[in-house]
mmCIF file of N, CA and C in Angstrom:
data_model
loop_
_atom_site.group_PDB
_atom_site.id
_atom_site.type_symbol
_atom_site.label_atom_id
_atom_site.label_comp_id
_atom_site.label_asym_id
_atom_site.label_seq_id
_atom_site.Cartn_x
_atom_site.Cartn_y
_atom_site.Cartn_z
ATOM 1 N N LYS Q 1 -4.088 -14.053 29.574
ATOM 2 C CA LYS Q 1 -4.097 -14.316 30.766
ATOM 3 C C LYS Q 1 -4.949 -13.068 31.674
ATOM 4 N N GLY Q 2 -5.385 -12.160 30.832
ATOM 5 C CA GLY Q 2 -6.261 -11.063 31.261
ATOM 6 C C GLY Q 2 -7.604 -11.472 31.467
ATOM 7 N N ALA Q 3 -8.478 -10.688 32.395
ATOM 8 C CA ALA Q 3 -9.418 -11.171 32.858
ATOM 9 C C ALA Q 3 -10.598 -11.083 31.482
ATOM 10 N N THR Q 4 -10.098 -9.753 30.809
ATOM 11 C CA THR Q 4 -11.388 -9.799 29.904
ATOM 12 C C THR Q 4 -10.600 -10.119 28.113
ATOM 13 N N ALA Q 5 -9.314 -10.572 28.309
ATOM 14 C CA ALA Q 5 -8.635 -11.089 26.973
ATOM 15 C C ALA Q 5 -9.865 -11.640 25.741
ATOM 16 N N VAL Q 6 -10.464 -12.400 26.137
ATOM 17 C CA VAL Q 6 -11.261 -12.924 25.136
ATOM 18 C C VAL Q 6 -12.310 -11.975 24.890
ATOM 19 N N GLU Q 7 -13.127 -11.244 25.575
ATOM 20 C CA GLU Q 7 -13.798 -10.466 25.241
ATOM 21 C C GLU Q 7 -13.246 -8.904 24.187
ATOM 22 N N ASP Q 8 -12.103 -8.564 24.917
ATOM 23 C CA ASP Q 8 -11.232 -8.081 24.359
ATOM 24 C C ASP Q 8 -10.707 -8.276 22.517
ATOM 25 N N TRP Q 9 -10.721 -9.679 22.397
ATOM 26 C CA TRP Q 9 -10.295 -10.096 21.229
ATOM 27 C C TRP Q 9 -11.344 -10.216 20.258
ATOM 28 N N ALA Q 10 -12.450 -10.545 20.920
ATOM 29 C CA ALA Q 10 -13.827 -10.789 19.994
ATOM 30 C C ALA Q 10 -13.952 -9.107 19.479
ATOM 31 N N LYS Q 11 -14.155 -8.201 20.317
ATOM 32 C CA LYS Q 11 -14.290 -6.956 20.041
ATOM 33 C C LYS Q 11 -13.421 -6.374 18.904
ATOM 34 N N SER Q 12 -12.070 -6.554 19.131
ATOM 35 C CA SER Q 12 -11.136 -6.192 18.241
ATOM 36 C C SER Q 12 -11.213 -6.879 16.912
ATOM 37 N N LEU Q 13 -11.822 -8.182 16.717
ATOM 38 C CA LEU Q 13 -12.423 -8.653 15.468
ATOM 39 C C LEU Q 13 -13.380 -7.905 14.844
ATOM 40 N N GLU Q 14 -14.179 -7.882 15.613
ATOM 41 C CA GLU Q 14 -15.686 -7.242 15.275
ATOM 42 C C GLU Q 14 -15.441 -5.830 14.447
ATOM 43 N N ARG Q 15 -14.259 -5.123 15.464
ATOM 44 C CA ARG Q 15 -14.155 -3.970 14.551
ATOM 45 C C ARG Q 15 -13.465 -3.818 13.266
ATOM 46 N N GLN Q 16 -12.281 -4.990 13.170
ATOM 47 C CA GLN Q 16 -11.550 -5.173 12.125
ATOM 48 C C GLN Q 16 -12.497 -5.352 10.894
ATOM 49 N N LEU Q 17 -13.535 -6.079 11.132
ATOM 50 C CA LEU Q 17 -14.246 -6.521 9.949
ATOM 51 C C LEU Q 17 -15.289 -5.325 9.787
ATOM 52 N N GLU Q 18 -15.786 -4.373 10.796
ATOM 53 C CA GLU Q 18 -16.417 -3.059 10.521
ATOM 54 C C GLU Q 18 -15.448 -2.405 9.722
ATOM 55 N N LEU Q 19 -14.328 -2.312 9.721
ATOM 56 C CA LEU Q 19 -13.282 -1.355 9.019
ATOM 57 C C LEU Q 19 -13.305 -1.628 7.630
ATOM 58 N N TYR Q 20 -13.000 -3.249 7.499
ATOM 59 C CA TYR Q 20 -13.249 -3.480 6.226
ATOM 60 C C TYR Q 20 -14.478 -3.027 5.328
ATOM 61 N N GLU Q 21 -15.784 -3.249 5.973
ATOM 62 C CA GLU Q 21 -17.106 -2.638 5.270
ATOM 63 C C GLU Q 21 -17.021 -1.117 5.211
ATOM 64 N N TYR Q 22 -16.625 -0.658 6.144
ATOM 65 C CA TYR Q 22 -16.478 0.941 6.039
ATOM 66 C C TYR Q 22 -15.707 1.354 4.744
ATOM 67 N N LEU Q 23 -14.288 0.909 4.685
ATOM 68 C CA LEU Q 23 -13.771 1.306 3.528
ATOM 69 C C LEU Q 23 -13.909 0.320 2.249
ATOM 70 N N GLN Q 24 -14.956 -0.304 2.514
ATOM 71 C CA GLN Q 24 -15.138 -1.118 0.888
ATOM 72 C C GLN Q 24 -15.943 -0.236 0.090
ATOM 73 N N THR Q 25 -15.709 -0.160 -1.208
ATOM 74 C CA THR Q 25 -16.435 0.497 -2.188
ATOM 75 C C THR Q 25 -17.306 -0.496 -2.292
ATOM 76 N N GLU Q 26 -18.250 0.545 -3.420
ATOM 77 C CA GLU Q 26 -19.545 -0.526 -4.105
ATOM 78 C C GLU Q 26 -18.943 -1.372 -5.039
ATOM 79 N N GLU Q 27 -17.620 -1.269 -5.542
ATOM 80 C CA GLU Q 27 -17.357 -2.215 -6.551
ATOM 81 C C GLU Q 27 -16.378 -3.405 -5.820
ATOM 82 N N GLY Q 28 -16.155 -3.073 -4.601
ATOM 83 C CA GLY Q 28 -15.303 -4.183 -3.957
ATOM 84 C C GLY Q 28 -13.994 -3.969 -3.386
ATOM 85 N N ALA Q 29 -13.408 -2.884 -4.034
ATOM 86 C CA ALA Q 29 -12.207 -2.556 -3.543
ATOM 87 C C ALA Q 29 -12.048 -2.078 -2.173
ATOM 88 N N PHE Q 30 -11.114 -2.056 -1.374
ATOM 89 C CA PHE Q 30 -10.828 -1.463 -0.111
ATOM 90 C C PHE Q 30 -9.912 0.045 -0.420
ATOM 91 N N ALA Q 31 -10.807 1.311 0.203
ATOM 92 C CA ALA Q 31 -10.316 2.394 -0.351
ATOM 93 C C ALA Q 31 -9.828 3.312 1.029
ATOM 94 N N GLY Q 32 -8.600 3.629 0.863
ATOM 95 C CA GLY Q 32 -8.091 4.341 1.862
ATOM 96 C C GLY Q 32 -7.758 3.663 3.443
ATOM 97 N N GLY Q 33 -7.834 4.534 4.276
ATOM 98 C CA GLY Q 33 -7.583 4.112 5.836
ATOM 99 C C GLY Q 33 -8.264 4.978 6.528
ATOM 100 N N VAL Q 34 -7.979 5.197 8.048
ATOM 101 C CA VAL Q 34 -8.458 5.736 9.021
ATOM 102 C C VAL Q 34 -7.217 6.024 9.814
ATOM 103 N N THR Q 35 -7.738 7.389 10.542
ATOM 104 C CA THR Q 35 -6.431 7.603 11.290
ATOM 105 C C THR Q 35 -7.194 9.032 12.457
ATOM 106 N N ASN Q 36 -6.177 8.970 13.651
ATOM 107 C CA ASN Q 36 -6.482 9.852 14.254
ATOM 108 C C ASN Q 36 -5.238 10.839 14.416
ATOM 109 N N SER Q 37 -4.502 10.768 13.479
ATOM 110 C CA SER Q 37 -3.124 11.730 13.338
ATOM 111 C C SER Q 37 -3.262 12.713 11.869
ATOM 112 N N TRP Q 38 -4.001 13.543 12.154
ATOM 113 C CA TRP Q 38 -4.193 14.637 10.749
ATOM 114 C C TRP Q 38 -2.902 15.262 10.672
ATOM 115 N N LYS Q 39 -2.784 15.083 9.714
ATOM 116 C CA LYS Q 39 -1.163 15.949 9.274
ATOM 117 C C LYS Q 39 -0.179 15.391 9.789
ATOM 118 N N GLY Q 40 -0.352 14.263 10.436
ATOM 119 C CA GLY Q 40 1.022 13.846 11.231
ATOM 120 C C GLY Q 40 0.954 14.453 12.554
ATOM 121 N N ARG Q 41 0.276 15.089 13.034
ATOM 122 C CA ARG Q 41 0.663 16.076 14.257
ATOM 123 C C ARG Q 41 -0.645 15.755 15.151
ATOM 124 N N TYR Q 42 -1.786 15.063 15.126
ATOM 125 C CA TYR Q 42 -2.824 14.942 15.616
ATOM 126 C C TYR Q 42 -3.663 16.307 15.647
ATOM 127 N N GLU Q 43 -3.619 17.147 14.737
ATOM 128 C CA GLU Q 43 -4.090 18.319 14.383
ATOM 129 C C GLU Q 43 -5.749 18.062 14.353
ATOM 130 N N SER Q 44 -6.726 18.658 14.574
ATOM 131 C CA SER Q 44 -7.892 18.551 14.150
ATOM 132 C C SER Q 44 -8.379 18.643 12.729
ATOM 133 N N PRO Q 45 -8.865 17.593 11.980
ATOM 134 C CA PRO Q 45 -9.323 17.755 10.586
ATOM 135 C C PRO Q 45 -10.486 19.054 10.112
ATOM 136 N N ASP Q 46 -10.514 18.956 8.629
ATOM 137 C CA ASP Q 46 -11.354 19.744 7.997
ATOM 138 C C ASP Q 46 -12.832 19.714 8.750
ATOM 139 N N SER Q 47 -13.632 20.364 9.323
ATOM 140 C CA SER Q 47 -14.943 20.163 9.755
ATOM 141 C C SER Q 47 -15.853 19.525 9.006
ATOM 142 N N ASP Q 48 -15.768 19.203 7.427
ATOM 143 C CA ASP Q 48 -16.510 18.003 6.852
ATOM 144 C C ASP Q 48 -16.306 16.819 7.020
ATOM 145 N N LEU Q 49 -15.295 16.383 7.736
ATOM 146 C CA LEU Q 49 -14.636 15.091 7.928
ATOM 147 C C LEU Q 49 -15.083 14.696 9.233
ATOM 148 N N TYR Q 50 -15.672 15.684 9.923
ATOM 149 C CA TYR Q 50 -16.212 15.059 11.241
ATOM 150 C C TYR Q 50 -17.715 14.359 10.977
ATOM 151 N N VAL Q 51 -18.349 14.566 9.988
ATOM 152 C CA VAL Q 51 -19.833 14.113 9.136
ATOM 153 C C VAL Q 51 -19.675 12.591 9.301
ATOM 154 N N ASP Q 52 -18.538 11.729 9.096
ATOM 155 C CA ASP Q 52 -18.472 10.320 8.501
ATOM 156 C C ASP Q 52 -17.290 9.971 9.084
ATOM 157 N N THR Q 53 -16.911 9.399 10.434
ATOM 158 C CA THR Q 53 -16.065 8.706 11.322
ATOM 159 C C THR Q 53 -16.195 7.396 11.629
ATOM 160 N N PHE Q 54 -15.186 7.107 11.560
ATOM 161 C CA PHE Q 54 -15.197 5.568 12.087
ATOM 162 C C PHE Q 54 -15.017 5.325 13.528
ATOM 163 N N HIS Q 55 -15.706 5.314 14.482
ATOM 164 C CA HIS Q 55 -15.343 5.170 16.170
ATOM 165 C C HIS Q 55 -14.352 6.443 16.372
ATOM 166 N N GLY Q 56 -14.656 7.465 15.973
ATOM 167 C CA GLY Q 56 -13.832 8.624 16.065
ATOM 168 C C GLY Q 56 -12.506 8.958 15.392
ATOM 169 N N LEU Q 57 -12.209 7.860 14.188
ATOM 170 C CA LEU Q 57 -11.051 7.972 13.325
ATOM 171 C C LEU Q 57 -11.942 8.629 12.158
ATOM 172 N N PHE Q 58 -10.782 9.503 11.700
ATOM 173 C CA PHE Q 58 -10.998 10.152 10.368
ATOM 174 C C PHE Q 58 -10.514 9.285 9.170
ATOM 175 N N TYR Q 59 -11.367 9.598 7.815
ATOM 176 C CA TYR Q 59 -11.027 8.988 6.911
ATOM 177 C C TYR Q 59 -9.739 9.324 6.381
ATOM 178 N N ASP Q 60 -8.925 8.847 5.518
ATOM 179 C CA ASP Q 60 -7.735 9.283 4.811
ATOM 180 C C ASP Q 60 -7.289 8.325 3.858
ATOM 181 N N TRP Q 61 -7.629 8.778 2.440
ATOM 182 C CA TRP Q 61 -7.567 8.614 1.224
ATOM 183 C C TRP Q 61 -6.176 7.752 1.149
ATOM 184 N N GLU Q 62 -5.118 8.654 1.505
ATOM 185 C CA GLU Q 62 -3.686 7.825 1.479
ATOM 186 C C GLU Q 62 -2.917 7.710 3.076
ATOM 187 N N PRO Q 63 -3.580 6.628 3.715
ATOM 188 C CA PRO Q 63 -3.297 6.994 5.223
ATOM 189 C C PRO Q 63 -1.837 6.584 5.509
ATOM 190 N N VAL Q 64 -1.041 6.092 4.762
ATOM 191 C CA VAL Q 64 0.319 5.918 5.243
ATOM 192 C C VAL Q 64 1.377 6.659 4.794
ATOM 193 N N TYR Q 65 1.718 7.117 3.399
ATOM 194 C CA TYR Q 65 2.205 8.358 3.055
ATOM 195 C C TYR Q 65 1.667 8.817 2.315
ATOM 196 N N HIS Q 66 2.157 10.414 1.382
ATOM 197 C CA HIS Q 66 1.664 10.846 0.652
ATOM 198 C C HIS Q 66 2.366 11.306 -0.576
ATOM 199 N N ASP Q 67 3.552 10.990 -0.975
ATOM 200 C CA ASP Q 67 4.388 11.084 -1.846
ATOM 201 C C ASP Q 67 5.386 9.976 -2.163
ATOM 202 N N PRO Q 68 4.854 9.076 -3.093
ATOM 203 C CA PRO Q 68 3.738 9.085 -3.688
ATOM 204 C C PRO Q 68 2.672 8.417 -2.950
ATOM 205 N N PRO Q 69 1.091 8.838 -3.239
ATOM 206 C CA PRO Q 69 0.570 8.443 -2.397
ATOM 207 C C PRO Q 69 0.103 6.706 -2.085
ATOM 208 N N SER Q 70 0.262 6.512 -0.826
ATOM 209 C CA SER Q 70 0.124 5.192 -0.277
ATOM 210 C C SER Q 70 -0.909 4.078 -0.964
ATOM 211 N N ASN Q 71 -2.229 4.897 -1.301
ATOM 212 C CA ASN Q 71 -3.273 4.007 -2.082
ATOM 213 C C ASN Q 71 -2.412 3.404 -3.246
ATOM 214 N N ARG Q 72 -1.664 3.801 -4.047
ATOM 215 C CA ARG Q 72 -1.150 3.732 -5.288
ATOM 216 C C ARG Q 72 -0.827 2.164 -5.024
ATOM 217 N N TRP Q 73 -0.536 1.797 -4.057
ATOM 218 C CA TRP Q 73 0.117 0.159 -3.692
ATOM 219 C C TRP Q 73 -0.679 -0.781 -3.901
ATOM 220 N N PHE Q 74 -0.967 -1.476 -5.119
ATOM 221 C CA PHE Q 74 -2.238 -2.505 -5.035
ATOM 222 C C PHE Q 74 -1.930 -3.559 -4.093
ATOM 223 N N GLY Q 75 -0.729 -4.087 -3.634
ATOM 224 C CA GLY Q 75 -0.474 -4.894 -2.386
ATOM 225 C C GLY Q 75 -1.579 -4.987 -1.577
ATOM 226 N N MET Q 76 -2.259 -3.843 -1.140
ATOM 227 C CA MET Q 76 -3.040 -4.128 0.019
ATOM 228 C C MET Q 76 -3.964 -4.538 -0.188
ATOM 229 N N GLN Q 77 -4.551 -4.626 -1.379
ATOM 230 C CA GLN Q 77 -5.783 -5.275 -1.919
ATOM 231 C C GLN Q 77 -5.869 -6.684 -1.625
ATOM 232 N N PRO Q 78 -4.974 -7.194 -2.381
ATOM 233 C CA PRO Q 78 -4.757 -8.972 -2.493
ATOM 234 C C PRO Q 78 -4.506 -9.278 -0.914
ATOM 235 N N TRP Q 79 -3.438 -8.770 -0.227
ATOM 236 C CA TRP Q 79 -3.063 -8.741 0.998
ATOM 237 C C TRP Q 79 -4.148 -9.048 2.046
ATOM 238 N N SER Q 80 -5.068 -7.875 2.036
ATOM 239 C CA SER Q 80 -6.453 -7.931 3.066
ATOM 240 C C SER Q 80 -7.349 -8.682 2.708
ATOM 241 N N ALA Q 81 -7.680 -9.024 1.558
ATOM 242 C CA ALA Q 81 -8.554 -10.185 0.876
ATOM 243 C C ALA Q 81 -7.973 -11.378 1.199
ATOM 244 N N ASP Q 82 -6.888 -11.641 1.023
ATOM 245 C CA ASP Q 82 -6.376 -13.146 1.458
ATOM 246 C C ASP Q 82 -6.388 -13.122 2.999
ATOM 247 N N ARG Q 83 -5.780 -12.335 3.745
ATOM 248 C CA ARG Q 83 -6.121 -12.633 5.439
ATOM 249 C C ARG Q 83 -7.823 -12.951 5.715
ATOM 250 N N LEU Q 84 -8.180 -11.973 5.209
ATOM 251 C CA LEU Q 84 -9.839 -12.021 5.116
ATOM 252 C C LEU Q 84 -10.153 -13.487 4.714
ATOM 253 N N ALA Q 85 -10.110 -14.090 3.536
ATOM 254 C CA ALA Q 85 -10.538 -15.446 3.056
ATOM 255 C C ALA Q 85 -9.848 -16.443 4.310
ATOM 256 N N GLN Q 86 -8.477 -16.434 4.717
ATOM 257 C CA GLN Q 86 -8.187 -17.228 5.543
ATOM 258 C C GLN Q 86 -9.110 -17.290 6.605
ATOM 259 N N TYR Q 87 -9.210 -16.223 7.309
ATOM 260 C CA TYR Q 87 -10.399 -16.066 8.405
ATOM 261 C C TYR Q 87 -11.719 -16.922 8.237
ATOM 262 N N TYR Q 88 -12.104 -16.351 6.779
ATOM 263 C CA TYR Q 88 -13.258 -17.033 6.679
ATOM 264 C C TYR Q 88 -13.246 -18.606 6.569
ATOM 265 N N TYR Q 89 -12.462 -18.808 5.801
ATOM 266 C CA TYR Q 89 -12.160 -20.548 5.418
ATOM 267 C C TYR Q 89 -12.176 -21.164 6.920
ATOM 268 N N VAL Q 90 -11.761 -20.516 8.106
ATOM 269 C CA VAL Q 90 -11.411 -21.541 9.343
ATOM 270 C C VAL Q 90 -12.718 -21.237 10.118
ATOM 271 N N THR Q 91 -13.453 -20.205 9.622
ATOM 272 C CA THR Q 91 -14.728 -19.839 10.724
ATOM 273 C C THR Q 91 -16.082 -19.856 10.374
ATOM 274 N N GLY Q 92 -16.134 -19.762 8.824
ATOM 275 C CA GLY Q 92 -17.203 -19.409 7.942
ATOM 276 C C GLY Q 92 -18.137 -18.321 8.376
ATOM 277 N N ASP Q 93 -17.498 -17.357 8.896
ATOM 278 C CA ASP Q 93 -18.057 -16.150 9.495
ATOM 279 C C ASP Q 93 -18.779 -15.539 8.431
ATOM 280 N N PRO Q 94 -20.254 -15.350 8.458
ATOM 281 C CA PRO Q 94 -21.184 -14.668 7.379
ATOM 282 C C PRO Q 94 -20.517 -13.113 7.262
ATOM 283 N N GLN Q 95 -20.247 -12.588 8.233
ATOM 284 C CA GLN Q 95 -19.784 -11.147 7.747
ATOM 285 C C GLN Q 95 -18.517 -11.016 6.728
ATOM 286 N N ALA Q 96 -17.902 -11.748 7.026
ATOM 287 C CA ALA Q 96 -16.645 -11.972 6.216
ATOM 288 C C ALA Q 96 -16.796 -12.357 4.642
ATOM 289 N N GLN Q 97 -17.739 -13.352 4.558
ATOM 290 C CA GLN Q 97 -18.284 -13.985 3.629
ATOM 291 C C GLN Q 97 -18.588 -12.547 2.708
ATOM 292 N N GLY Q 98 -19.850 -11.699 3.401
ATOM 293 C CA GLY Q 98 -20.222 -10.820 2.807
ATOM 294 C C GLY Q 98 -19.060 -9.906 2.118
ATOM 295 N N ILE Q 99 -18.110 -9.338 2.892
ATOM 296 C CA ILE Q 99 -16.999 -8.337 2.596
ATOM 297 C C ILE Q 99 -16.640 -9.246 1.509
ATOM 298 N N LEU Q 100 -16.365 -10.596 1.446
ATOM 299 C CA LEU Q 100 -15.546 -11.287 0.229
ATOM 300 C C LEU Q 100 -16.197 -11.340 -0.882
ATOM 301 N N ALA Q 101 -17.547 -11.392 -0.858
ATOM 302 C CA ALA Q 101 -18.515 -11.471 -2.085
ATOM 303 C C ALA Q 101 -18.412 -10.436 -2.975
ATOM 304 N N LYS Q 102 -18.027 -9.075 -1.970
ATOM 305 C CA LYS Q 102 -17.874 -7.913 -3.179
ATOM 306 C C LYS Q 102 -16.734 -7.937 -3.549
ATOM 307 N N VAL Q 103 -15.493 -8.574 -2.887
ATOM 308 C CA VAL Q 103 -14.145 -8.409 -3.367
ATOM 309 C C VAL Q 103 -14.033 -9.749 -4.748
ATOM 310 N N GLY Q 104 -14.667 -10.536 -4.837
ATOM 311 C CA GLY Q 104 -14.862 -11.538 -5.579
ATOM 312 C C GLY Q 104 -15.469 -11.195 -6.923
ATOM 313 N N GLU Q 105 -16.741 -9.958 -6.491
ATOM 314 C CA GLU Q 105 -17.237 -9.617 -8.039
ATOM 315 C C GLU Q 105 -16.110 -8.441 -8.749
ATOM 316 N N LEU Q 106 -15.519 -7.758 -7.965
ATOM 317 C CA LEU Q 106 -14.320 -7.083 -8.438
ATOM 318 C C LEU Q 106 -13.630 -7.928 -9.317
ATOM 319 N N GLY Q 107 -13.070 -9.061 -8.775
ATOM 320 C CA GLY Q 107 -12.212 -10.067 -9.680
ATOM 321 C C GLY Q 107 -13.187 -10.733 -10.767
ATOM 322 N N GLY Q 108 -14.449 -10.745 -11.041
ATOM 323 C CA GLY Q 108 -15.021 -11.251 -11.750
ATOM 324 C C GLY Q 108 -15.458 -12.624 -11.440
ATOM 325 N N ILE Q 109 -15.431 -13.052 -10.164
ATOM 326 C CA ILE Q 109 -15.628 -14.471 -9.608
ATOM 327 C C ILE Q 109 -17.108 -14.233 -8.816
ATOM 328 N N LYS Q 110 -18.021 -15.034 -9.510
ATOM 329 C CA LYS Q 110 -19.497 -15.175 -8.706
ATOM 330 C C LYS Q 110 -19.592 -16.264 -7.926
#
């Protein structure tokens, strides 16, 4: 109902796809996440992390919890790929296809 709802949704989708690309490794897997909450307290991270940010958010290899590291949960890989595949199935979005192609290579799918 908002005056900019359609544009907002489109920008959000664009950013989500960009985030998948930002986090995707050369091998196809998604690695880590991004945060604006450094050490859980909105502190400033080490200066070397300012070199490569995602729209002002900092990379975190274990973005959800640290003991044990959240990146040990494999479920985020297939869940993310499945959601992206569903989106691609409905839209045929070439950006999603490119991301999924790398995921498929990871699983031996050509």
